[in-house]
Tab-separated table of C-alpha atoms in Angstrom:
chain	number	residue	atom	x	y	z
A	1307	UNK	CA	147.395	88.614	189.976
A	1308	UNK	CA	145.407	90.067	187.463
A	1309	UNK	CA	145.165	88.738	184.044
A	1310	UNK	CA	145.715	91.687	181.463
A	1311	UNK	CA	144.102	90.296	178.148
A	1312	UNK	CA	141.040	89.662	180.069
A	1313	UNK	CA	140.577	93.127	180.604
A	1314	UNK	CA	141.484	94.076	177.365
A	1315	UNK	CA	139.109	92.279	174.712
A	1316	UNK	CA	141.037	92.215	171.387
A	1317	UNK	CA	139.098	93.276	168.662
A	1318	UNK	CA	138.703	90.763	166.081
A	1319	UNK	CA	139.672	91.487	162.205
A	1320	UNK	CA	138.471	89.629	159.250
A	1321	UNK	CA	141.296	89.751	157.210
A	1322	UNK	CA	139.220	87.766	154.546
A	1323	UNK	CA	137.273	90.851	153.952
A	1324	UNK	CA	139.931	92.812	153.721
A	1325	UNK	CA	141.742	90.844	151.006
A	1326	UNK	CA	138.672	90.938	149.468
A	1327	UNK	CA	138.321	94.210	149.100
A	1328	UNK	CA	138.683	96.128	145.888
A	1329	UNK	CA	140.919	99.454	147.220
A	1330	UNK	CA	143.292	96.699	149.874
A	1331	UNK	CA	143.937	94.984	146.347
A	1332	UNK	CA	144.704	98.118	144.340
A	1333	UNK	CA	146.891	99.330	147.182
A	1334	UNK	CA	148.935	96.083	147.144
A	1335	UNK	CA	149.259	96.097	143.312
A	1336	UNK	CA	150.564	99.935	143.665
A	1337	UNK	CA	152.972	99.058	146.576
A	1338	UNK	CA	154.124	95.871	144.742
A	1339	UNK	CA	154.617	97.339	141.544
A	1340	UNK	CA	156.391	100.163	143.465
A	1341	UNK	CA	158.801	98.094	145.803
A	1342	UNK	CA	159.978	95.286	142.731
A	1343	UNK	CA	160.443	97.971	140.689
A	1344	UNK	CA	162.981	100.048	142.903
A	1345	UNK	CA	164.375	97.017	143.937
A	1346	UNK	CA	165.442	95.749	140.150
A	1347	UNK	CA	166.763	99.020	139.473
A	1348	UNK	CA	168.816	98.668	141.893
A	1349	UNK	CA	170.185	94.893	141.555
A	1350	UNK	CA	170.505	95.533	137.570
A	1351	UNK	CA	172.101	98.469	138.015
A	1352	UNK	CA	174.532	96.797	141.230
A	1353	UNK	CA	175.258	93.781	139.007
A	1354	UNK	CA	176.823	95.777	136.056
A	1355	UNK	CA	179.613	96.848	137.782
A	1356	UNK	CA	181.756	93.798	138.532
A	1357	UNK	CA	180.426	93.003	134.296
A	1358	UNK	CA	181.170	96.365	132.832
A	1359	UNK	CA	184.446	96.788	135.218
A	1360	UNK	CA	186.643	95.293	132.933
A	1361	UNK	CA	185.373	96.299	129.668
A	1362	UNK	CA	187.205	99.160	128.508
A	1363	UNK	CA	184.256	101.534	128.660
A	1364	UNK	CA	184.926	101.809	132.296
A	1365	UNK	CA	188.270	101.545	132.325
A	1366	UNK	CA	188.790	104.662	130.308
A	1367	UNK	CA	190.349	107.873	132.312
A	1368	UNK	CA	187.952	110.362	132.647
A	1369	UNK	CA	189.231	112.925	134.976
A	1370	UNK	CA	193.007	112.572	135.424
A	1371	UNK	CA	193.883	109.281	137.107
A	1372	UNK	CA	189.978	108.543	137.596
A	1373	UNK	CA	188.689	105.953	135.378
A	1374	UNK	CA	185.173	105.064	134.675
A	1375	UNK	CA	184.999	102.630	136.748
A	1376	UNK	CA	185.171	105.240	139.688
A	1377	UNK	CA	182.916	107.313	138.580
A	1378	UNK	CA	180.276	104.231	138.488
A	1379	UNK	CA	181.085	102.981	141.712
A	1380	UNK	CA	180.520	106.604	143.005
A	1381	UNK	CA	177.380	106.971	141.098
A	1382	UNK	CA	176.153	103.477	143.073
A	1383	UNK	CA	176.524	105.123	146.358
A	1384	UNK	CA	174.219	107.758	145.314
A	1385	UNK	CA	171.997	105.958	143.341
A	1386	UNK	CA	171.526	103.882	146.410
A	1387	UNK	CA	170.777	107.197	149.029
A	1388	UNK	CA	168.798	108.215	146.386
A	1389	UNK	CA	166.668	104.974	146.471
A	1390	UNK	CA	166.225	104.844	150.105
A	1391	UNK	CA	165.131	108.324	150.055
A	1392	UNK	CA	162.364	108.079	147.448
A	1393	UNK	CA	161.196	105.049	149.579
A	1394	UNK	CA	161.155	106.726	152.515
A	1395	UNK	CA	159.114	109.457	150.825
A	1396	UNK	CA	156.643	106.900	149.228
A	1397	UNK	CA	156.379	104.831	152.684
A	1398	UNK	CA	154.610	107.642	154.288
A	1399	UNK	CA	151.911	107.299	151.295
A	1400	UNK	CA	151.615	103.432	151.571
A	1401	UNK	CA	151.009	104.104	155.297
A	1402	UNK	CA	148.013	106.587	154.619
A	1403	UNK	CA	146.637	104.034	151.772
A	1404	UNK	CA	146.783	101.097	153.821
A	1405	UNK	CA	145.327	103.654	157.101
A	1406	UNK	CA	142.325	104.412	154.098
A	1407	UNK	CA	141.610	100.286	153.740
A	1408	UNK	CA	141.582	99.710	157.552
A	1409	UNK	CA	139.376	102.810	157.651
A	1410	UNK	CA	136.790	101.921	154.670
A	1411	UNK	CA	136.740	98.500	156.285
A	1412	UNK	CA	135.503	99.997	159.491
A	1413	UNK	CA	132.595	102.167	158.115
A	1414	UNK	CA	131.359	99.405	156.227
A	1415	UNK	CA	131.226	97.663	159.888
A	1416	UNK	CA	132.793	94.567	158.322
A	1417	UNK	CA	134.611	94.156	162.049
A	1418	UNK	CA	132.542	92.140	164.113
């Protein structure tokens, strides 16, 4: 039987380098600030509702029988397609930046 990582030689990454690189640090600022960002937005916005669904802001009728507490609950399951759509979106971009580090780590021949 024939050993398949033998013929294969893995090429070796110095992820040092890379974390020491200026545009692999910008990238994970950006992405970071990005992703916690969304991601309170979304828990603020999540935790109000069992908060504000007794108050009577919410509990006012604001289209017939429809109370505002409804309307916010409704508002959640858009805000959250919403969400996952702008990160779907921005994913594609993180995957070109962090394509753009692995690349300007190559032409500097870093990868030994």
């Amino acid at each position: 039987m024939v050993n398949v990582s033998t013929k294969k030689q893995a090429q070796s990454i110095d992820y040092h380098a890379i974390e020491a690189m200026e545009s692999f640090n910008s990238f994970v600022k950006k992405k970071n600030t990005f992703l916690f960002s969304i991601t309170a937005v979304f828990l603020i916005l999540y935790i109000l509702l069992p908060i504000l669904a007794f108050q009577p802001v919410l509990q006012q009728k604001l289209f017939g029988n429809i109370t505002g507490v409804w309307v916010y609950s409704a508002g959640l399951f858009i805000m959250t397609i919403v969400l996952c759509t702008v990160y779907v979106k921005k994913a594609a971009s993180f995957d070109k930046a962090a394509a753009a580090v692995l690349e300007e780590y190559h032409e500097k021949g870093e990868n030994k």
